Coordinates of C-alpha atoms and ligand atoms in Angstrom, one line a residue:
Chain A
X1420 CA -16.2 146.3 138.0
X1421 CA -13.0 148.7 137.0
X1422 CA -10.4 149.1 139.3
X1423 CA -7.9 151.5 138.3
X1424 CA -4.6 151.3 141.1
X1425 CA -1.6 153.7 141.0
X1426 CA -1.7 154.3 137.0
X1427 CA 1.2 156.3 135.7
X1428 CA 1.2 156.7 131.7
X1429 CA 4.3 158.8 129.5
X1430 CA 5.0 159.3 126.1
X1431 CA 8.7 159.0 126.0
X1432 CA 10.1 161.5 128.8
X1433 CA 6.7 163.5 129.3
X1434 CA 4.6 161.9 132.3
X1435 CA 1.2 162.1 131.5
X1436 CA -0.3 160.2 134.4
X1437 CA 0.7 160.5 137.9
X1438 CA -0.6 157.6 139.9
X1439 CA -4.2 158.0 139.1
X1440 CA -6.3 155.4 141.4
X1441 CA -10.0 155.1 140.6
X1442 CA -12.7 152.6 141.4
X1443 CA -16.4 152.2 139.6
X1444 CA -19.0 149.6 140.5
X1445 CA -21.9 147.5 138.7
X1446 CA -24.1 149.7 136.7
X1447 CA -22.5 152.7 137.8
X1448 CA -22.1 155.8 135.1
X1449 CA -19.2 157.7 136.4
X1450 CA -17.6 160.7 134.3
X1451 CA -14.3 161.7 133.6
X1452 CA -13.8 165.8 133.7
X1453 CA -10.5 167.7 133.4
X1454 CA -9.1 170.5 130.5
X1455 CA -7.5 169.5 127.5
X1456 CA -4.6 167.9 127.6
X1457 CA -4.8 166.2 131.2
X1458 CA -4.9 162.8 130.1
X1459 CA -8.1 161.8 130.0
X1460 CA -7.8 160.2 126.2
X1461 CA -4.7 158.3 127.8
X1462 CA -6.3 156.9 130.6
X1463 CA -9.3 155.4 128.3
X1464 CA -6.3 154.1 126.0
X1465 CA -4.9 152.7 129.4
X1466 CA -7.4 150.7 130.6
X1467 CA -8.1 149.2 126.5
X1468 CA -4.4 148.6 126.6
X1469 CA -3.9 151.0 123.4
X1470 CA -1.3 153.2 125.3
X1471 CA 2.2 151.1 124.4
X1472 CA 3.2 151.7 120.9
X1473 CA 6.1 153.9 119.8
X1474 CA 7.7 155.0 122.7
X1475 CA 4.7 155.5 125.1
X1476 CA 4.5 153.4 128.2
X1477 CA 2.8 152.5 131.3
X1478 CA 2.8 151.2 135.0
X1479 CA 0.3 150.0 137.6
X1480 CA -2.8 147.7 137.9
X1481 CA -6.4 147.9 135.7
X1482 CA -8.8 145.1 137.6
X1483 CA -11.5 144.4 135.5
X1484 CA -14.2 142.6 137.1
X1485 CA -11.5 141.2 139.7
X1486 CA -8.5 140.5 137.8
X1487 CA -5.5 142.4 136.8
X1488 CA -6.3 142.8 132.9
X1489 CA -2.8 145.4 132.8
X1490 CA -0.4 142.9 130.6
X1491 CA -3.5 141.1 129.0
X1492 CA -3.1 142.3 124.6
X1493 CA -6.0 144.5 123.6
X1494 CA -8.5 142.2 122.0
X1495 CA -8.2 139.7 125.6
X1496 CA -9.5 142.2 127.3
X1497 CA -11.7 143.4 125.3
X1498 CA -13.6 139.8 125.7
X1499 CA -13.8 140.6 128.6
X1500 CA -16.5 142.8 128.3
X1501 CA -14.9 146.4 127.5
X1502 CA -16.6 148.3 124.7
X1503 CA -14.8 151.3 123.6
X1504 CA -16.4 154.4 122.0
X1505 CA -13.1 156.5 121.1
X1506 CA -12.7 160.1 120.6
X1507 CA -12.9 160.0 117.0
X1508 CA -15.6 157.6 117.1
X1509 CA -14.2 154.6 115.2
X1510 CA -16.1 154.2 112.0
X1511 CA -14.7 152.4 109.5
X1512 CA -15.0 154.3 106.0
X1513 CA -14.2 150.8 104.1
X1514 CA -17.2 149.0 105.7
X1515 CA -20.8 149.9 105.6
X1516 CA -23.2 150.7 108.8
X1517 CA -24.1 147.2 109.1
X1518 CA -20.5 145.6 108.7
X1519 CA -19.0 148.4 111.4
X1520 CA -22.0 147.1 113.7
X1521 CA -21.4 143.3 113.1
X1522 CA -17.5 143.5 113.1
X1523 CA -16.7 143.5 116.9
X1524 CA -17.6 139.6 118.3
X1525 CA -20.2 139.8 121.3
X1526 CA -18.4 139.8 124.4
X1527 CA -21.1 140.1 127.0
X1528 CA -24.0 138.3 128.3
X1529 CA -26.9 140.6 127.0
X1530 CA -25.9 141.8 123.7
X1531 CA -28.4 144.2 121.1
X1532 CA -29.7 142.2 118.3
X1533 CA -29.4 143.9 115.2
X1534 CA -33.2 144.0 115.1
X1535 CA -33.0 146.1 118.8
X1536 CA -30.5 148.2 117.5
X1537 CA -32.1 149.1 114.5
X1538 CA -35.5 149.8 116.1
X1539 CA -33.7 152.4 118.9
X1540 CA -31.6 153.8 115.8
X1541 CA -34.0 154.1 113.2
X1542 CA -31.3 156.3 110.9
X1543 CA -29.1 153.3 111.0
X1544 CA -31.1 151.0 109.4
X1545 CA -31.9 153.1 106.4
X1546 CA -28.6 154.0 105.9
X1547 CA -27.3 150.4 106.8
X1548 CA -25.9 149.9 103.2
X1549 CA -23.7 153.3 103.1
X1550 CA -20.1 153.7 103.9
X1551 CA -19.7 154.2 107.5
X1552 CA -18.4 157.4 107.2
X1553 CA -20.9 158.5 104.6
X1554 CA -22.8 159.7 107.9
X1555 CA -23.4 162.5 109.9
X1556 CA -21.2 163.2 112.8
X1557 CA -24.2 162.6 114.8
X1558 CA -25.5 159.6 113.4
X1559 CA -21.4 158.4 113.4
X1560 CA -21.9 159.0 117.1
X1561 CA -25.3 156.7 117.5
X1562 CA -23.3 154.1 115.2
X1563 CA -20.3 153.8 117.8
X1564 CA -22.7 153.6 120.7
X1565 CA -24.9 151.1 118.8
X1566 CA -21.8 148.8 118.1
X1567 CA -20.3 148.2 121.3
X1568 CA -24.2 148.0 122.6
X1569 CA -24.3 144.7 120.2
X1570 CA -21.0 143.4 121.6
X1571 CA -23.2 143.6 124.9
X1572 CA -20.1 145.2 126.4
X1573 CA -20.6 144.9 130.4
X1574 CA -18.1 148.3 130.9
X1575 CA -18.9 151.2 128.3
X1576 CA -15.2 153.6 127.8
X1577 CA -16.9 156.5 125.8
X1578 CA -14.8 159.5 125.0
X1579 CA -16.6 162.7 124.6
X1580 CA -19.1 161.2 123.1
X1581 CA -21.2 164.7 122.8
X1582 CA -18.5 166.7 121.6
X1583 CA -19.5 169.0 118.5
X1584 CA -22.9 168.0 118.3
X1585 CA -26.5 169.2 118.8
X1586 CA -28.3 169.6 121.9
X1587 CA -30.8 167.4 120.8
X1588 CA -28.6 164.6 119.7
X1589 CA -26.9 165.3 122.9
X1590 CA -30.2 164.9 124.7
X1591 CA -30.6 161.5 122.9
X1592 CA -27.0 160.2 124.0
X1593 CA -28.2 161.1 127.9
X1594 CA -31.3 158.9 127.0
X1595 CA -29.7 156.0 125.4
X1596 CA -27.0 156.2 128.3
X1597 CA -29.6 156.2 131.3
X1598 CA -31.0 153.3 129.7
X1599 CA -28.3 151.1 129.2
X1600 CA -27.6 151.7 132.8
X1601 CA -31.3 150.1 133.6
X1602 CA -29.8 147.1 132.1
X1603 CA -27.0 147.1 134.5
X1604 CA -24.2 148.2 131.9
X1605 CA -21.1 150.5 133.8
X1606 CA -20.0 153.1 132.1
X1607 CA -17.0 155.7 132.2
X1608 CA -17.5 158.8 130.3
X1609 CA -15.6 161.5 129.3
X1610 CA -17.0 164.3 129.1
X1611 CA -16.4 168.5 129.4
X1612 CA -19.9 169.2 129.1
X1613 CA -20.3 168.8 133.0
X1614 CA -24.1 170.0 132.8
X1615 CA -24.3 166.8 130.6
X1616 CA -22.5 164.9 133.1
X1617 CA -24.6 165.8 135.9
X1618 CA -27.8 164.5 133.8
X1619 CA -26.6 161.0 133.4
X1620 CA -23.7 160.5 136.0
X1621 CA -23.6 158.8 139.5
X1622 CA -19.9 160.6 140.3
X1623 CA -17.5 163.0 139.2
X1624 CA -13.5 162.3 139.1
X1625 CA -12.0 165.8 138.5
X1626 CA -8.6 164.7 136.2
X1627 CA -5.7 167.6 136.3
X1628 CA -2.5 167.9 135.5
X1629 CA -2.4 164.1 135.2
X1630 CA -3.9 163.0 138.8
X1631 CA -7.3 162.9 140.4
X1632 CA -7.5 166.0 142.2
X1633 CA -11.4 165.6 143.5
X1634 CA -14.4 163.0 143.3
X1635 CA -17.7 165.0 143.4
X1636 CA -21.2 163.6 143.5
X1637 CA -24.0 165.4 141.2
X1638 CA -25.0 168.1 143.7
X1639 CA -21.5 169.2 144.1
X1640 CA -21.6 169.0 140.4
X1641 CA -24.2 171.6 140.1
X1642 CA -23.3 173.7 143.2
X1643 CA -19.8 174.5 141.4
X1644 CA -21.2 174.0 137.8
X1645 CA -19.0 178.0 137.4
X1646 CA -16.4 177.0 139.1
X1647 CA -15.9 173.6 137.6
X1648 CA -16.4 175.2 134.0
X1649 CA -13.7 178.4 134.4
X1650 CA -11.2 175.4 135.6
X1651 CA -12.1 173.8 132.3
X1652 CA -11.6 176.7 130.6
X1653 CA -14.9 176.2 128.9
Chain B
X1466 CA -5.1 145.8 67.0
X1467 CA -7.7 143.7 68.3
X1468 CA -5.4 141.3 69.0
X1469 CA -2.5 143.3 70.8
X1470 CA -5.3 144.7 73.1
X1471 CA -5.8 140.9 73.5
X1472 CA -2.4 140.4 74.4
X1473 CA -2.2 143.6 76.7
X1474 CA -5.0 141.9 79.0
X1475 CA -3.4 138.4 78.7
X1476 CA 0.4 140.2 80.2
X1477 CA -2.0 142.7 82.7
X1478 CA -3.5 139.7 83.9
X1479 CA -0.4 138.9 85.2
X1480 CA 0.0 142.7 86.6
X1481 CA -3.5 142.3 88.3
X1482 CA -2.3 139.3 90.1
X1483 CA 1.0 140.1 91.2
X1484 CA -0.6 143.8 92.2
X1485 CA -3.9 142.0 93.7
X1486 CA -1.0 140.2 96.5
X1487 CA 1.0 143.3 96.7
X1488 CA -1.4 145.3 97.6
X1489 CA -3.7 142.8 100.2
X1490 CA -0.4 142.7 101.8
X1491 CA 0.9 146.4 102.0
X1492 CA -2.6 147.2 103.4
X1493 CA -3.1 144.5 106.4
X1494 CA 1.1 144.6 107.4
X1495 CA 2.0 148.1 105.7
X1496 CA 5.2 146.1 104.3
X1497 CA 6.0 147.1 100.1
X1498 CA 7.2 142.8 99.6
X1499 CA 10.3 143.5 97.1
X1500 CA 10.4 139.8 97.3
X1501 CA 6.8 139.4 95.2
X1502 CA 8.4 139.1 92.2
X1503 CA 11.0 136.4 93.7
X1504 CA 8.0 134.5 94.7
X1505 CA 6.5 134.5 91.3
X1506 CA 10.0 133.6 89.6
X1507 CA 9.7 130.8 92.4
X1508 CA 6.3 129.9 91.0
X1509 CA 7.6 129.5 87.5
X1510 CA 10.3 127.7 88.7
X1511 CA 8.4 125.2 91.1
X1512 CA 6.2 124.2 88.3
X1513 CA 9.4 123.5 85.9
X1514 CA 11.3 121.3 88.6
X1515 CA 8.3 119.5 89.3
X1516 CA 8.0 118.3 85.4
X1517 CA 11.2 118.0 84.8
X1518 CA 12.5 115.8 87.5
X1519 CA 9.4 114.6 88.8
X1520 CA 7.3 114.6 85.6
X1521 CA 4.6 116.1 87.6
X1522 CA 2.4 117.5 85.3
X1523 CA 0.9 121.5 85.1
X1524 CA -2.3 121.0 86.2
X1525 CA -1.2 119.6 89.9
X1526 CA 1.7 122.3 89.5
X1527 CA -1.4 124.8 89.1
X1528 CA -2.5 123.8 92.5
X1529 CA 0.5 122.3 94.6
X1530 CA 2.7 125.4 94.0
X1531 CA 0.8 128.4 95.2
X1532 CA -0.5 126.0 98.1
X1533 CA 3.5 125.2 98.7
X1534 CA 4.8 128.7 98.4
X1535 CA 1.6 130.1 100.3
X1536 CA 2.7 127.8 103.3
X1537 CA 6.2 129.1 103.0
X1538 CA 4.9 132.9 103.1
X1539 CA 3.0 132.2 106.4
X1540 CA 6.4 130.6 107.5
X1541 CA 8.4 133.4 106.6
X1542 CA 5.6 136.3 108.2
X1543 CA 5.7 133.9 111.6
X1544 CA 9.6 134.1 111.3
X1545 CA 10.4 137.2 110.1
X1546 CA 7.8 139.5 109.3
X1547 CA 6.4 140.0 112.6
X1548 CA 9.7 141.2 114.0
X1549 CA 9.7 144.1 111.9
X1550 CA 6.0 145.3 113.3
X1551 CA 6.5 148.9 114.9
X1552 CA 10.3 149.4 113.6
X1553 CA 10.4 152.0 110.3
X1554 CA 9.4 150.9 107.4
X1555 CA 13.3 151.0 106.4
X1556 CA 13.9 147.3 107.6
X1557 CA 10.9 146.2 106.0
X1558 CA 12.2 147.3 102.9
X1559 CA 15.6 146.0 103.4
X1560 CA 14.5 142.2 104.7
X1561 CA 12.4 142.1 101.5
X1562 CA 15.0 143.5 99.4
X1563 CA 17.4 141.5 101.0
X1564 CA 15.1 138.2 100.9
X1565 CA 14.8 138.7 96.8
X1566 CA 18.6 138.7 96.3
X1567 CA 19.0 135.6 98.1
X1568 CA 16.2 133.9 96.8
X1569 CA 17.0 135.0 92.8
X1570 CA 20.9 134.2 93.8
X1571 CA 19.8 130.7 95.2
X1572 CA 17.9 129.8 92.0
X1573 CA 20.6 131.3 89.6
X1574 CA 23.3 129.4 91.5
X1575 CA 21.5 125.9 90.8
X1576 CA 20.2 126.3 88.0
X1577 CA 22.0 129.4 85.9
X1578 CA 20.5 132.6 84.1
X1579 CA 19.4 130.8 80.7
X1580 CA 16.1 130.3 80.5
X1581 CA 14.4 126.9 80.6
X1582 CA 12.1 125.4 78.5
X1583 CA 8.1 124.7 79.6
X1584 CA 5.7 123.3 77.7
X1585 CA 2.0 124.6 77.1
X1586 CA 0.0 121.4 78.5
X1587 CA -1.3 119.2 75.8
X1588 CA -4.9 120.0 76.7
X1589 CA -4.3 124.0 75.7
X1590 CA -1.9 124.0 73.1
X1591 CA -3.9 124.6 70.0
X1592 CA -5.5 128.0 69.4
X1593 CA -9.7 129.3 69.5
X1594 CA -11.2 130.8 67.4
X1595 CA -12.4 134.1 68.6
X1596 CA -14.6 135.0 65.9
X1597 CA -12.1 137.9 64.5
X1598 CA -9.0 136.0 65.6
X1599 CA -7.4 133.1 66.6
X1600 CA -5.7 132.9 69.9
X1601 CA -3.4 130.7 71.4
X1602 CA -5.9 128.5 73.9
X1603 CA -3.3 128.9 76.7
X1604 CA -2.9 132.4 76.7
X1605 CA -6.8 132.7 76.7
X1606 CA -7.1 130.2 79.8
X1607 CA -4.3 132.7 81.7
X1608 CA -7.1 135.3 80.9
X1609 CA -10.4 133.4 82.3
X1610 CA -8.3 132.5 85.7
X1611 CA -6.9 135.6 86.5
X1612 CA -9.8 137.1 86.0
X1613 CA -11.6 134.6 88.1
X1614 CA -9.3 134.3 90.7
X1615 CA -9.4 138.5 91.1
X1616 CA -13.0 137.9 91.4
X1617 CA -13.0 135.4 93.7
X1618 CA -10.4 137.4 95.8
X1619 CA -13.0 140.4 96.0
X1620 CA -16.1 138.5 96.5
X1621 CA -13.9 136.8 99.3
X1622 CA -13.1 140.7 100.3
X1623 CA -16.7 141.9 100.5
X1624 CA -19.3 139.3 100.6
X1625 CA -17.6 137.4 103.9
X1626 CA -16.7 137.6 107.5
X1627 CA -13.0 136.9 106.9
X1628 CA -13.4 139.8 104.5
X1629 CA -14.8 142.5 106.7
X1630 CA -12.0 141.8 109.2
X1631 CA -9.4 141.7 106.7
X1632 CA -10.5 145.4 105.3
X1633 CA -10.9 146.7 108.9
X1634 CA -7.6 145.6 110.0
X1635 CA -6.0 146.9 107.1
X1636 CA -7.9 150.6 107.6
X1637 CA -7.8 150.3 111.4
X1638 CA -5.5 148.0 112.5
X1639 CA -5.3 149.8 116.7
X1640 CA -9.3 150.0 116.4
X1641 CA -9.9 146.5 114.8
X1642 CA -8.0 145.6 117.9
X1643 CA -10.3 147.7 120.1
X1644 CA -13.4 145.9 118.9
X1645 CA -11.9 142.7 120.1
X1646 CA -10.4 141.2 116.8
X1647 CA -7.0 139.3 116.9
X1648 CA -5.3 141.5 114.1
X1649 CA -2.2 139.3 114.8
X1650 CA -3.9 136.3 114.0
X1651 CA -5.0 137.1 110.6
X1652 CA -1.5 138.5 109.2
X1653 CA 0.2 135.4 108.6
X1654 CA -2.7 133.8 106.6
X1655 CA -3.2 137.2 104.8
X1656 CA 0.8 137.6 103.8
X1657 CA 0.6 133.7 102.8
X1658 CA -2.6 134.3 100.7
X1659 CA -0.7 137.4 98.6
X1660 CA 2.6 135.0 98.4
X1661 CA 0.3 132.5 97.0
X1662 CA -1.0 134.8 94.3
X1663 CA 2.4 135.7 93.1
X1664 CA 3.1 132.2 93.0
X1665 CA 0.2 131.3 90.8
X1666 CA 0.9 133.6 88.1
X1667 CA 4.3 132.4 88.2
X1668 CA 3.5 128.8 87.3
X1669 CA 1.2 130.4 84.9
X1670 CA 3.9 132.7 83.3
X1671 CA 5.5 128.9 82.9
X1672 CA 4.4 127.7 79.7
X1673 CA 4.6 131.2 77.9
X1674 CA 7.9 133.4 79.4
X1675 CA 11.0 132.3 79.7
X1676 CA 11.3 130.3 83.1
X1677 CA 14.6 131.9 84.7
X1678 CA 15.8 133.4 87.6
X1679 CA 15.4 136.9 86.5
X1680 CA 12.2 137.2 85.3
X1681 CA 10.5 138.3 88.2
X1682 CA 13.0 141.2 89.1
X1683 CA 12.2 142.3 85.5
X1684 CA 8.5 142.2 85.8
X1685 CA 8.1 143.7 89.5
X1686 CA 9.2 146.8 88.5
X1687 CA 6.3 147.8 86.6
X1688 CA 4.0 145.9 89.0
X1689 CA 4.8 148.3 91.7
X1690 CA 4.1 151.5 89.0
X1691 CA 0.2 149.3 88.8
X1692 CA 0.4 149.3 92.5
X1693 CA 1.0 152.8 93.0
X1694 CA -1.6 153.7 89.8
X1695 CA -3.9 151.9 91.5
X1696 CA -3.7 153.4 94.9
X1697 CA -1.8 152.0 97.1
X1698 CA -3.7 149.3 99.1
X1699 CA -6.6 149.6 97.5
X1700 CA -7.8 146.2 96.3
X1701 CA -10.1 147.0 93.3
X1702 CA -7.3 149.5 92.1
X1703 CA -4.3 147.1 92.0
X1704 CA -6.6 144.8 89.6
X1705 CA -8.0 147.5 87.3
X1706 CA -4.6 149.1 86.5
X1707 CA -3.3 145.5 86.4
X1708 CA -5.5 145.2 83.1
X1709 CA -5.3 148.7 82.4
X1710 CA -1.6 148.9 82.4
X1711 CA -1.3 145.8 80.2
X1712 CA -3.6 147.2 78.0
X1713 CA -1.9 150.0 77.8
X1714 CA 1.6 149.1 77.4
X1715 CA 0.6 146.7 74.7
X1716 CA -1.5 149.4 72.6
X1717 CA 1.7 151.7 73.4
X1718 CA 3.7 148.9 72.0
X1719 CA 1.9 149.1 69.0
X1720 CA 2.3 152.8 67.9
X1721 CA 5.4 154.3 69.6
X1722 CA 7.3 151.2 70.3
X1723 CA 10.2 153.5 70.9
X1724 CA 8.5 154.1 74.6
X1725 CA 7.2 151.0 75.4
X1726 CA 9.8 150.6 78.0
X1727 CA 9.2 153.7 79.9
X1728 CA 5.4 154.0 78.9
X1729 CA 4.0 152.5 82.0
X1730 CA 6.1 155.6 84.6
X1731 CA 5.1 158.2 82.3
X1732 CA 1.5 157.3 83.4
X1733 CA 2.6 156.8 87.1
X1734 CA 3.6 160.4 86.6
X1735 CA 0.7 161.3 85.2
X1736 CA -1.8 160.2 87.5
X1737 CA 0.4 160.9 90.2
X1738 CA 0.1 164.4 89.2
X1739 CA -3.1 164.4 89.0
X1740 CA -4.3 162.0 92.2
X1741 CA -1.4 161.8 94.6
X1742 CA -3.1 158.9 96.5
X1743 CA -3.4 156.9 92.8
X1744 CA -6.6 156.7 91.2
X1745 CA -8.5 154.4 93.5
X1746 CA -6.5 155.0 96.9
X1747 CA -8.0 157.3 99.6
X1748 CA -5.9 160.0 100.8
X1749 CA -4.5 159.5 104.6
X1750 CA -7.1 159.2 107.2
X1751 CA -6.7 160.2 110.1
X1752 CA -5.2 157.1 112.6
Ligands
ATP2698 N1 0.8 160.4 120.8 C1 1.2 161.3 121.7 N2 2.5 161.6 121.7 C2 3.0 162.5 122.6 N3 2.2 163.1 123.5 C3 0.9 162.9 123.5 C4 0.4 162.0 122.6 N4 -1.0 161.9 122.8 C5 -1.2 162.8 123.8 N5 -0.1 163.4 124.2 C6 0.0 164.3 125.3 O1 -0.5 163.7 126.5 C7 -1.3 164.6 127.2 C8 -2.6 164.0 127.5 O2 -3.3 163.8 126.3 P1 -4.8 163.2 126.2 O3 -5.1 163.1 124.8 O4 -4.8 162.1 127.1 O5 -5.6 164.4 126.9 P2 -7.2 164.6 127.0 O6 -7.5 164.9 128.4 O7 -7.9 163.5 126.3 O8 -7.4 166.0 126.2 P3 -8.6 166.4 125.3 O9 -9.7 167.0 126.2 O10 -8.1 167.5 124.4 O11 -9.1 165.3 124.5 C9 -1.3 165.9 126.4 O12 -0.4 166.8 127.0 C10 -0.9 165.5 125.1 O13 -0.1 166.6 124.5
MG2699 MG1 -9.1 163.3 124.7

């Protein structure tokens, strides 16, 4: 499915990736883990093709369900199948809950009706006439998984998608997550809660200092749950 | 008094749709166009040549004109434009800048700085009766179509498809990209459609201002101080201090005519002071 060979990212002098190679199947939900700063945001960016503008710049090959997508412009590859869930979410204050969920085309072959994603995300249909951003941080979270859901995006690039909020919304992200993978959607998370990570994930890639220093597999995951976390810095 | 607030809608209606272009096109390619008001002198001018050595009359001026110099802004985004994308602002400004001299020089050279003469069409020449006045018929047709044509521009900006991509690529231009939208593609059309508006009011300004090669550099001025009023970029607020700003300048007119001039910056000021972003525009968001 994503086939990441010998990526090297900078932002003007500063390297930020070092050669990263990585490799996820079919239906596979693989997480990204490493501290802040180590380039995990960048390699997402990467693989949409946002990592370019002003200065920044990169080198190597992204395969994307067999081809090399690397010089193809954002919105090609995105038709492709890539649904992006970035780090700030991505909701658009200008348009309401339904327009931000209708914007993006369908590029996949099972995409969420409206109707599906309404009846999984209740609190999106009530509020379907509000300003995107009139919503909570949590239901701004549900809306950005909901969207690229609709696009019926066959390889899901979600950064951090728990960060700063509740368990239970948490729980319901690892819900949504796990069932989207029944469907036989890939997905590469980011993600520092690594007790999260080990509820929904197939593998580990351990991102530091701009390479990938170790693959682990769940039980590895929990066996070195301390160890994994002090690295973090968490 | 009636009446001058009349007249302060009938000149804000030509605010609201020189600001309307302005701003769609500062929002979707982040470029100020100091060559708007060359393209509304343009418009003027088009619809004069046209009767005068074609005797082609307003009405298919009305239409052929902002189609013509619409066409002509696509051209000169495809050209142009698009090789500014990225760089600062700076050259933005200066091709614009640059493009309004040569453009005001071009006409000037052919046809000189004294003004020509346009007639109102025959069909609205006379005057309505609007119950506590009477008022010139053309002035009061400027009024419907502006009005109309702002309309149409926002029902186009929130009621369609075209519409939700145009406002998402000009909030989110990387994103709108993420979600699989070719931004690129919808720039041209959008800095064409703005052009097209300053056009319009330029063969509307025809029949009633003096048709000559300075007018527009005269009238921009103040349609950047609606723009920034209005917010920046923000649609809804370009078009209500279009009217406002007419309506203010004209009432100002009225009882200290000794500031009409400078009436219109001491309420930039003012509500600058008091809403940095302008009074409709959002403060920065985060990229
Ligand atoms: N626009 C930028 N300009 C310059 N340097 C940047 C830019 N964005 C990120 N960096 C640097 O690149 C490195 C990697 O950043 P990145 O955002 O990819 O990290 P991350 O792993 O996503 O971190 P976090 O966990 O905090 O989100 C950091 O050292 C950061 O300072
Ligand atoms: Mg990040």
């Amino acid at each position: 499915m994503l086939r990441i060979e010998d990526l090297s990212a900078w932002y003007g002098e500063a390297r930020v990736l070092r050669g990263v190679s990585l490799e996820i199947a079919e239906g596979e939900i693989v997480t990204l883990v490493g501290r802040n700063g180590a380039g995990k945001t960048t390699l997402l960016r990467c693989v949409m093709g946002l990592h370019g503008a002003g200065g920044a710049r990169a080198a190597g090959t992204i395969g994307f369900l067999g081809a090399n997508v690397a010089r193809l412009p954002v919105h090609r590859r995105v038709r492709r199948g890539l649904g992006y869930v970035p780090d700030d979410r991505g909701v658009y204050a200008t348009l309401t809950v339904e327009e931000n969920l209708t914007l993006p085309p369908v590029v996949g072959p099972r995409p969420w009706s409206l109707d599906q994603v309404y009846e999984t995300f209740p609190r999106l249909r009530e509020r379907r006439r509000s300003p995107g951003t009139k919503l909570s941080g949590g239901e701004q979270q549900m809306l950005a998984l909901a969207r690229v859901l609709r696009m019926g995006a066959r390889l899901l690039l979600c950064d951090e998608p728990t960060e700063g909020l509740s368990p239970l919304i948490v729980q319901q992200i690892g819900a949504i997550l796990r069932d989207v993978k029944r469907q036989g959607v890939t997905v590469l998370l980011v993600e520092q809660n690594v007790h999260f990570a080990a509820t929904v994930a197939d593998r580990h890639y351990l991102l530091a200092e701009g390479r990938i220093v170790r693959s682990l597999d769940n039980d590895e995951v929990r066996a070195r749950e301390h160890e994994l976390l002090e690295h973090l810095g968490i | 008094m009636l009446q001058q607030a009349f007249n302060g809608l009938v000149g804000g209606a030509f605010y609201a749709l020189l600001a309307l272009g302005l701003s769609v096109i500062f929002g979707m390619l982040g470029v100020v166009n100091f060559a708007h008001g060359s393209f509304y002198m343009l418009g003027a001018f088009g619809a004069y040549v046209l009767l005068d050595s074609f005797g082609v009359d307003f009405w298919v001026a009305l239409a052929a004109v902002p189609l013509v110099l619409g066409v002509a802004g696509v051209a000169v985004e495809r050209l142009f434009v698009r090789r500014l994308t990225g760089l600062d602002p700076l050259y933005g400004f200066l091709f614009t800048f640059g493009l309004a001299l040569i453009l005001q020089d071009a006409v000037k050279h052919e046809y000189g700085v004294q003004s020509q003469p346009y007639p109102r069409p025959p069909a609205l020449s006379g005057s309505l009766d609007l119950g506590l006045f009477d008022y010139p018929a053309y002035q009061v047709f400027v009024l419907v179509v502006s009005v109309l044509v702002c309309a149409a521009t926002w029902l186009l900006l929130t009621r369609t498809r075209i519409g939700v991509i145009v406002r998402a690529a000009t909030e989110r231009p990387e994103l709108t990209r993420a979600l699989g939208i070719d931004v690129g593609r919808w720039v041209a059309p959008v800095f064409g459609f703005g052009i097209a508006l300053a056009g319009l009011a330029g063969v509307l300004a025809a029949p009633m201002r003096a048709v000559n090669p300075l007018m527009g550099a005269d009238l921009i001025i103040t349609v950047f101080a609606v723009v920034v009023i209005g917010g920046l970029g923000s649609i809804f607020g370009s078009v209500a201090a279009g009217f406002g700003i007419g309506l203010v300048s004209a009432l100002g007119n009225l009882y200290v005519p000794a500031l009409s001039q400078t009436l219109v910056f001491i309420v930039m000021a003012a509500v600058l002071l008091w809403r940095p972003a302008g009074l409709f525009g959002r403060e920065e968001a985060a990229l």
